[in-house]
mmCIF file of C-alpha atoms and ligand atoms in Angstrom:
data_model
loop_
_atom_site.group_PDB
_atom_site.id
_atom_site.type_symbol
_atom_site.label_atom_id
_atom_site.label_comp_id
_atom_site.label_asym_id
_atom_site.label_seq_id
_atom_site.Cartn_x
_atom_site.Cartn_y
_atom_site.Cartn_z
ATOM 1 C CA UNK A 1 68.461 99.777 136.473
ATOM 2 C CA UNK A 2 65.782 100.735 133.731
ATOM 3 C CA UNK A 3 66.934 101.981 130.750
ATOM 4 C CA UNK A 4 65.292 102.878 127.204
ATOM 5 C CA UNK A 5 66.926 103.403 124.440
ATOM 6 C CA UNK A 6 63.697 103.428 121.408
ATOM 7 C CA UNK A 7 66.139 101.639 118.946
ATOM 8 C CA UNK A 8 66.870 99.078 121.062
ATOM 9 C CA UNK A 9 64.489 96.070 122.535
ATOM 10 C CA UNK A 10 65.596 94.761 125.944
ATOM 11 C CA UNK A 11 67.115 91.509 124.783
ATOM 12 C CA UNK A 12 69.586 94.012 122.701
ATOM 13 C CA UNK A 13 69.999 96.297 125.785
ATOM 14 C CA UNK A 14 70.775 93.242 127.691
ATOM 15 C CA UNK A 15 73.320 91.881 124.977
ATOM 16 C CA UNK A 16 75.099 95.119 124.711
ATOM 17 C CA UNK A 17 75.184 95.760 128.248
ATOM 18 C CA UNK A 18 78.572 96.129 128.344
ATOM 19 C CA UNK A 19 78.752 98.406 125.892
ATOM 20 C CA UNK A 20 76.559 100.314 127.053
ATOM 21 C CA UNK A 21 77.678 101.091 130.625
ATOM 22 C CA UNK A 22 80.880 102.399 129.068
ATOM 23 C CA UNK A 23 80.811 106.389 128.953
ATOM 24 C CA UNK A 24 82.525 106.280 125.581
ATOM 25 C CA UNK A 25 79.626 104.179 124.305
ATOM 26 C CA UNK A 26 76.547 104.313 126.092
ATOM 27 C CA UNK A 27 73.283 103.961 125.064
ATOM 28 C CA UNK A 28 73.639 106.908 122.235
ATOM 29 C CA UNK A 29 76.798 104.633 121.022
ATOM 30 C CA UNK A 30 74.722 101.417 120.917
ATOM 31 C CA UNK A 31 71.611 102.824 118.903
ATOM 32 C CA UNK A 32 74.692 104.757 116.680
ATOM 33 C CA UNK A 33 76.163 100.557 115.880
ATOM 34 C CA UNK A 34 73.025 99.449 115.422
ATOM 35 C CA UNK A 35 72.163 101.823 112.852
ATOM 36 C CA UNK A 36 75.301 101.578 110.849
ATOM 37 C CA UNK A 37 76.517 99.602 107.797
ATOM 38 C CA UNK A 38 80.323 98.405 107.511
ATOM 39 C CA UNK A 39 81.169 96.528 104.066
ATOM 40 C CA UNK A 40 84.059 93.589 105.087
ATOM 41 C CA UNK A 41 86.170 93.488 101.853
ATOM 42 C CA UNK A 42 88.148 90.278 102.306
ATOM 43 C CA UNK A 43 87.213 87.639 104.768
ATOM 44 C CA UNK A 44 90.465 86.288 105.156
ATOM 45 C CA UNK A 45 93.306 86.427 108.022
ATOM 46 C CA UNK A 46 92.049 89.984 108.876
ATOM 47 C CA UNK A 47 88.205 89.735 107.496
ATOM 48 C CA UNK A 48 87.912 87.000 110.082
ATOM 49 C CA UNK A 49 88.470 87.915 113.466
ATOM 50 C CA UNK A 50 86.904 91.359 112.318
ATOM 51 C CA UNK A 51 83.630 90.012 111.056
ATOM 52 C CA UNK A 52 83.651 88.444 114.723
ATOM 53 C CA UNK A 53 84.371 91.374 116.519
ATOM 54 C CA UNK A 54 82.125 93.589 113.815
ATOM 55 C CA UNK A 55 79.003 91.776 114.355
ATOM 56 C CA UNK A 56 79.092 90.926 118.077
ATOM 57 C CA UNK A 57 79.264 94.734 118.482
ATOM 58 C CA UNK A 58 75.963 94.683 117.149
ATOM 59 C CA UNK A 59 76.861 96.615 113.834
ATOM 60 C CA UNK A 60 73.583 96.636 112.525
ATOM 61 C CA UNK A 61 74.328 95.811 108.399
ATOM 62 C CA UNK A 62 77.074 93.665 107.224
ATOM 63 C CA UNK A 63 78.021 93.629 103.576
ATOM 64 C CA UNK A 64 80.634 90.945 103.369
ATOM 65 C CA UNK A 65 82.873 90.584 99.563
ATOM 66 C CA UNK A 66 84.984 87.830 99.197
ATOM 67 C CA UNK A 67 85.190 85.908 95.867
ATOM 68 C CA UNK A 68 87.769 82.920 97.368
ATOM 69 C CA UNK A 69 86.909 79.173 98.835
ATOM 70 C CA UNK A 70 87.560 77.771 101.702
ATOM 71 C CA UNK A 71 90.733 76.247 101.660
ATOM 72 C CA UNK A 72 92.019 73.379 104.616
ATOM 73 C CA UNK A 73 95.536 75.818 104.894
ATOM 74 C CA UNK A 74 93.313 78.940 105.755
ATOM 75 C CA UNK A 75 91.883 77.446 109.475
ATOM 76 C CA UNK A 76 95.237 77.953 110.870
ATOM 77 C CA UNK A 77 93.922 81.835 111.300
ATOM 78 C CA UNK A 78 90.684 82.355 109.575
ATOM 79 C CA UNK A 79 88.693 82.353 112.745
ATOM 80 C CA UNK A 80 84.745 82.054 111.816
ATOM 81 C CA UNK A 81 85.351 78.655 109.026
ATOM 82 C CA UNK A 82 85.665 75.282 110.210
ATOM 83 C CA UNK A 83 86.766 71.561 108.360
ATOM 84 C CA UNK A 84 83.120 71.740 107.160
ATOM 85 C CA UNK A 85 83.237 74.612 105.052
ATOM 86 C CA UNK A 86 86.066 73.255 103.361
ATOM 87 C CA UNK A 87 85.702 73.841 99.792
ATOM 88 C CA UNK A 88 82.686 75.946 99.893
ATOM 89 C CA UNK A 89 82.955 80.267 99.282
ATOM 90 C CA UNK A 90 84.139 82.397 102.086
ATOM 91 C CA UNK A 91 81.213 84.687 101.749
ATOM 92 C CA UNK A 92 78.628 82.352 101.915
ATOM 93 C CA UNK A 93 80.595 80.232 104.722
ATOM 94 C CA UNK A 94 80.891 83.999 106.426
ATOM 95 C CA UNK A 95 76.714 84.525 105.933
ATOM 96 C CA UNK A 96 76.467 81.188 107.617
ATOM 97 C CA UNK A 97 78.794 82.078 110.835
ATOM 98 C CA UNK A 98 76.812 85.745 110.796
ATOM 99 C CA UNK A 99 73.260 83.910 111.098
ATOM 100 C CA UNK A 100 74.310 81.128 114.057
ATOM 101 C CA UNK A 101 75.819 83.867 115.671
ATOM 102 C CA UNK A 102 73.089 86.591 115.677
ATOM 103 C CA UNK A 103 70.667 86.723 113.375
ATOM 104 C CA UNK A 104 68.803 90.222 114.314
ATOM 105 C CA UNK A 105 71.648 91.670 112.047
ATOM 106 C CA UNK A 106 71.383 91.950 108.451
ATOM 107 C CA UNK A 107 73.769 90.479 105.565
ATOM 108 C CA UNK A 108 74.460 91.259 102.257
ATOM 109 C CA UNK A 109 76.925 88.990 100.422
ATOM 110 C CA UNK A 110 78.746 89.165 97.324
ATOM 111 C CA UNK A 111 81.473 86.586 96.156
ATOM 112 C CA UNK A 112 82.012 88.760 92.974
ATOM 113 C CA UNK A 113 86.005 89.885 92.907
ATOM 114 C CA UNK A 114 85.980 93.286 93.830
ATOM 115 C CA UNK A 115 87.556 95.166 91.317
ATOM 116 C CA UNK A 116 87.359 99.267 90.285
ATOM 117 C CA UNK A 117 84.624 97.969 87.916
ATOM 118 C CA UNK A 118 82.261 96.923 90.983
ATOM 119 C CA UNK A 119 83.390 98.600 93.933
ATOM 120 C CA UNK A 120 81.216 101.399 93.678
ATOM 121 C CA UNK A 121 77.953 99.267 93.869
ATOM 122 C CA UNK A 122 79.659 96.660 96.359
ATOM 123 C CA UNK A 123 80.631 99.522 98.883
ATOM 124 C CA UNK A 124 77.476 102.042 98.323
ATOM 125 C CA UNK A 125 75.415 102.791 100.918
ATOM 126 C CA UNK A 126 77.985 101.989 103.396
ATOM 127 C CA UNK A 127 78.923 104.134 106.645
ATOM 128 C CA UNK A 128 82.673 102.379 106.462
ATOM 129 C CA UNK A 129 84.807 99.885 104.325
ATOM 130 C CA UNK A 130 86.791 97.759 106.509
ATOM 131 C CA UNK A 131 89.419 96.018 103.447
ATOM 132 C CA UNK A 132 91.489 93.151 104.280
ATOM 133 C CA UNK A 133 92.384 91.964 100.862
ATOM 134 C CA UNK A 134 95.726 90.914 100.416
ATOM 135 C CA UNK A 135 97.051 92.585 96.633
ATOM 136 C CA UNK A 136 97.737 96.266 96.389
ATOM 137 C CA UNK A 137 95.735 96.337 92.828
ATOM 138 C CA UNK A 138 92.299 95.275 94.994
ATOM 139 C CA UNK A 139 92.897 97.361 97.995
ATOM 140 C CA UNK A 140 93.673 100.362 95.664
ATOM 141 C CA UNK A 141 90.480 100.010 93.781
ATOM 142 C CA UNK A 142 88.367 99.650 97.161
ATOM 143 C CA UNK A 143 90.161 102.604 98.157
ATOM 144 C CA UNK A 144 89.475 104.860 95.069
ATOM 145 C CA UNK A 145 85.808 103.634 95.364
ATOM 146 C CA UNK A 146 85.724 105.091 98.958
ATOM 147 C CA UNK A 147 87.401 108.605 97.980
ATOM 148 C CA UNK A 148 85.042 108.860 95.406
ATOM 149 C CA UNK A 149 82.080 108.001 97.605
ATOM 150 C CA UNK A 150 83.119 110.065 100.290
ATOM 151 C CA UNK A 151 83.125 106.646 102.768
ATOM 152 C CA UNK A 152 85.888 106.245 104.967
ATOM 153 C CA UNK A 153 88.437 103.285 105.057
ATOM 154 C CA UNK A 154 90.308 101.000 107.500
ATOM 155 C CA UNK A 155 92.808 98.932 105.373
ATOM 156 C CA UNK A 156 94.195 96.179 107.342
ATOM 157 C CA UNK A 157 97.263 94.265 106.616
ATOM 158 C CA UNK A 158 99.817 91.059 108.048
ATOM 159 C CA UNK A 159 102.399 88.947 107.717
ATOM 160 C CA UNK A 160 104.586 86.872 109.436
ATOM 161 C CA UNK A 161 104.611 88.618 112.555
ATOM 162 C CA UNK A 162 103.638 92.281 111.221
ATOM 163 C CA UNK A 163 100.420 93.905 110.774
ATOM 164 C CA UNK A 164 99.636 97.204 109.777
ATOM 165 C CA UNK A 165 95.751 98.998 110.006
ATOM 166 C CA UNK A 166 95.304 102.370 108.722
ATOM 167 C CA UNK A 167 92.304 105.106 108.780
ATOM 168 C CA UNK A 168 91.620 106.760 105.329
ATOM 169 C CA UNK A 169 89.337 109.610 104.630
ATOM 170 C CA UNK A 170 90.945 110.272 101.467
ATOM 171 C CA UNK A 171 87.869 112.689 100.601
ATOM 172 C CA UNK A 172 88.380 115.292 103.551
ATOM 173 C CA UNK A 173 90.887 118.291 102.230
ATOM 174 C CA UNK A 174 93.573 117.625 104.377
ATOM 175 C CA UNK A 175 93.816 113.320 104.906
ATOM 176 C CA UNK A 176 95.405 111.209 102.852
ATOM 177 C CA UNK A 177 94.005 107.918 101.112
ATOM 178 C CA UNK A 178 95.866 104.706 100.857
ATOM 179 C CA UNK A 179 96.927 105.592 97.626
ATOM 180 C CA UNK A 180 98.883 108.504 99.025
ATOM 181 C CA UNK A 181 100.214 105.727 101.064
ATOM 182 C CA UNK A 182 101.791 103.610 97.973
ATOM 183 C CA UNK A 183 101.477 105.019 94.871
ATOM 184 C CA UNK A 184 100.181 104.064 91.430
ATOM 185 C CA UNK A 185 103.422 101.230 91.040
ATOM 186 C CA UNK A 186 100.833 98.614 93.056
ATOM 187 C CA UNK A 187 98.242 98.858 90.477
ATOM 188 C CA UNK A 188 99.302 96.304 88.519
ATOM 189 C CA UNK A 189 98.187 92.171 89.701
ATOM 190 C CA UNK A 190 101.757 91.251 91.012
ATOM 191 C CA UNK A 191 99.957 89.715 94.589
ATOM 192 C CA UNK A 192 101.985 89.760 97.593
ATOM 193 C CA UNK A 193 100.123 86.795 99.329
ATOM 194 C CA UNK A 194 101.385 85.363 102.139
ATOM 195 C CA UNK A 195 101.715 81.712 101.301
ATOM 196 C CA UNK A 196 105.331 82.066 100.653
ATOM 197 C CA UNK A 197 106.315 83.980 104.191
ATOM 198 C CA UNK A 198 104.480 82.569 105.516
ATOM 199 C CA UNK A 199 101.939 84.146 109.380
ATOM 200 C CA UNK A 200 101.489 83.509 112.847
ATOM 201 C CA UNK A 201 97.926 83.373 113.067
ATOM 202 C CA UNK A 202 97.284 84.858 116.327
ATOM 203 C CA UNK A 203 99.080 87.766 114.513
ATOM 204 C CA UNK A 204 96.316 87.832 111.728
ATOM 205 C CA UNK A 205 93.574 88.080 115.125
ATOM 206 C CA UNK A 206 95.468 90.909 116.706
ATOM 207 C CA UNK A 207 95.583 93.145 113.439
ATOM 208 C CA UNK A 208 91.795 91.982 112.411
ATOM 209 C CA UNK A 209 91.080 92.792 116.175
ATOM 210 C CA UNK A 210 92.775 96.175 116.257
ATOM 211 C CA UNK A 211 90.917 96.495 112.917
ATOM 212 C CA UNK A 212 87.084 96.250 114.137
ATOM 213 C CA UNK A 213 88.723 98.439 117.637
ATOM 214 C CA UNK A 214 89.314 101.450 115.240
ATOM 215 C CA UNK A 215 86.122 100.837 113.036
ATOM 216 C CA UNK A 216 83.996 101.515 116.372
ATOM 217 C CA UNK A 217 86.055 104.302 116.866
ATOM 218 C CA UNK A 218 85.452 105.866 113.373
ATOM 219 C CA UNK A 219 81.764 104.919 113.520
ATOM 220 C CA UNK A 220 80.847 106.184 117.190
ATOM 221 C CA UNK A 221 82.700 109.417 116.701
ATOM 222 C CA UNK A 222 80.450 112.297 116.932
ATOM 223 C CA UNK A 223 77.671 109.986 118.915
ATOM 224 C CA UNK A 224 80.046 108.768 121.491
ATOM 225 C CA UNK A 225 83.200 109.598 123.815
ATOM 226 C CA UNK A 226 85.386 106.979 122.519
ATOM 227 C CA UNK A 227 87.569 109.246 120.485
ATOM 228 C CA UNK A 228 88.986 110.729 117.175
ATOM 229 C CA UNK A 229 88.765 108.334 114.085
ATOM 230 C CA UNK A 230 92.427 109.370 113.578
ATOM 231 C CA UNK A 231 92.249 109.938 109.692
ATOM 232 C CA UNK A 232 95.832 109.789 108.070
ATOM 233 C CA UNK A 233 97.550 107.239 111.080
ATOM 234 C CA UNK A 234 98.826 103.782 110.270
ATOM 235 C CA UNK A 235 99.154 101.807 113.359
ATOM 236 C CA UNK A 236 102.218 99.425 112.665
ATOM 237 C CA UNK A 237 101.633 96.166 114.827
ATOM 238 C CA UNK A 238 105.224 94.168 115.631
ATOM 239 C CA UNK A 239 103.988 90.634 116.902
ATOM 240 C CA UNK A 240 107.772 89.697 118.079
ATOM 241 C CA UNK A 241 108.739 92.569 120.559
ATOM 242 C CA UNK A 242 105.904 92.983 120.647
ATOM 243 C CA UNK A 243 104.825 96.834 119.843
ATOM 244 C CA UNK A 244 103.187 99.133 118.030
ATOM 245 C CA UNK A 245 104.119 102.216 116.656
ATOM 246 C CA UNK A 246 102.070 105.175 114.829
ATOM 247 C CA UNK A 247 103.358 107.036 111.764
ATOM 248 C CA UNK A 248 101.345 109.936 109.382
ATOM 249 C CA UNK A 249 100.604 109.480 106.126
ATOM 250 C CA UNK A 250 100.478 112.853 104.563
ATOM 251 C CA UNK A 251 98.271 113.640 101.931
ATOM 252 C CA UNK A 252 99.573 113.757 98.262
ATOM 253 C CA UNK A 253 98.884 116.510 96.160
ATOM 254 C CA UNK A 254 99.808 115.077 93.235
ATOM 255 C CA UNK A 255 97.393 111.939 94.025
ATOM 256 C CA UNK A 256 95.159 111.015 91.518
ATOM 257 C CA UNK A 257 92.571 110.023 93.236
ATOM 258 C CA UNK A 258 92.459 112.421 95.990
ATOM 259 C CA UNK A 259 95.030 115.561 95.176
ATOM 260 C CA UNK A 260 94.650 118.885 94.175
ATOM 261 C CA UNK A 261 94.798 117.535 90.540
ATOM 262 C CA UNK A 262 92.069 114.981 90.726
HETATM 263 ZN ZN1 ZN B 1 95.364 110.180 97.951
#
């Protein structure tokens, strides 16, 4: 079988040959990963197992934010660090993983905190922000960033045996934003983290799985068969059961960052 798809050399054809004899990907669907840019906000329990799944779907542009170390308690589920990056930053120990694994794709890095100050410039440019952060005061800013900038978002969330990953396109007049989700109480720094409950990590891999799943989704549709992005759903993950169950988030008016009023 000969195929040509100008984007792609044969060693990439022959990579993503999976992929590409899939009629919801394709060739069309390849060329569309390749050419796309996801920023990885948070390369934690979620970040993780998404940057793996991200980058061996041969997204072409990686922008990876994480501003935390390496820590001995976070390889229990934080898939791409080993003993040896013990102590050093995530995002640099992330850039490192990125280039043994395939180095035709291109890396930006920042291990600034990401905060409404910076998320603009961390996030610009982007096709999609994939945010696995764990505090409600970060994820809101990366989400007002991505309303404002008219970029979609997958936030990603677990603990203990629950994960939750929702698709926000906050900017569109009818779908909601995470903010429409929770509400302005999370803005203040009161972090949820999950050292006190505690997480299965296998649980952190399925959500930051499911996570990269939709983000090819949202970045093939319109190139590709595989589907709607399904703006406004949050996928709620039950690790025990197990399960998963869909709910709506409606859109806000009174938001103020993506209402009527804003
Ligand atoms: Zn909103």
């Amino acid at each position: 079988m000969t195929l040509s798809f100008a984007p792609l050399s044969s060693g990439r054809l022959e990579r993503f040959a999976r992929h590409i004899v899939l009629p919801e990907v394709g060739g069309t669907g390849q060329v569309r990963l390749a050419g796309s840019r996801v920023a990885v906000i948070g390369l934690g329990g979620i970040g993780s197992p998404a940057l793996q799944y991200l980058a061996a779907s041969g997204i072409g542009r990686l922008a990876l934010v994480d501003n935390d170390v390496v820590d001995v308690s976070n390889l229990q589920r934080q898939t791409i660090f080993t003993t040896r990056d013990v102590g050093y930053g995530k995002a640099v120990s992330a850039r490192r993983w990125l280039a043994n694994f395939d180095d035709s794709l291109g890396v930006d890095v920042s291990d600034a905190r990401i905060t409404a100050d910076n998320a603009a410039i961390l996030i610009a440019g982007c096709d999609l922000v994939l945010d696995g952060t764990d505090n409600f005061a970060t994820r809101l800013a990366v989400s007002d960033a991505c309303v404002a900038a008219g970029i979609p978002l997958l936030s990603a969330a677990v603990g203990r045996f629950q994960g939750q990953v929702g698709a926000f396109a906050g900017h569109l007049p009818e779908e909601s934003c995470y903010r429409c989700f929770v509400g302005d109480a999370f803005d203040a720094e009161d972090c949820d983290s999950c050292a006190d409950d505690g997480m299965l990590g296998a649980m952190a891999g399925w959500a930051g799985s499911f996570a990269a799943l939709q983000a090819v989704k949202v970045l093939l549709a319109g190139a590709a068969s595989l589907g709607e992005p399904g703006w406004s759903k949050l996928h709620i993950l039950d690790g025990l059961t197990p399960g998963m169950r869909t709910i709506r988030i409606a859109k806000d008016p009174s938001c103020r960052t993506c209402g009527s009023a804003a």
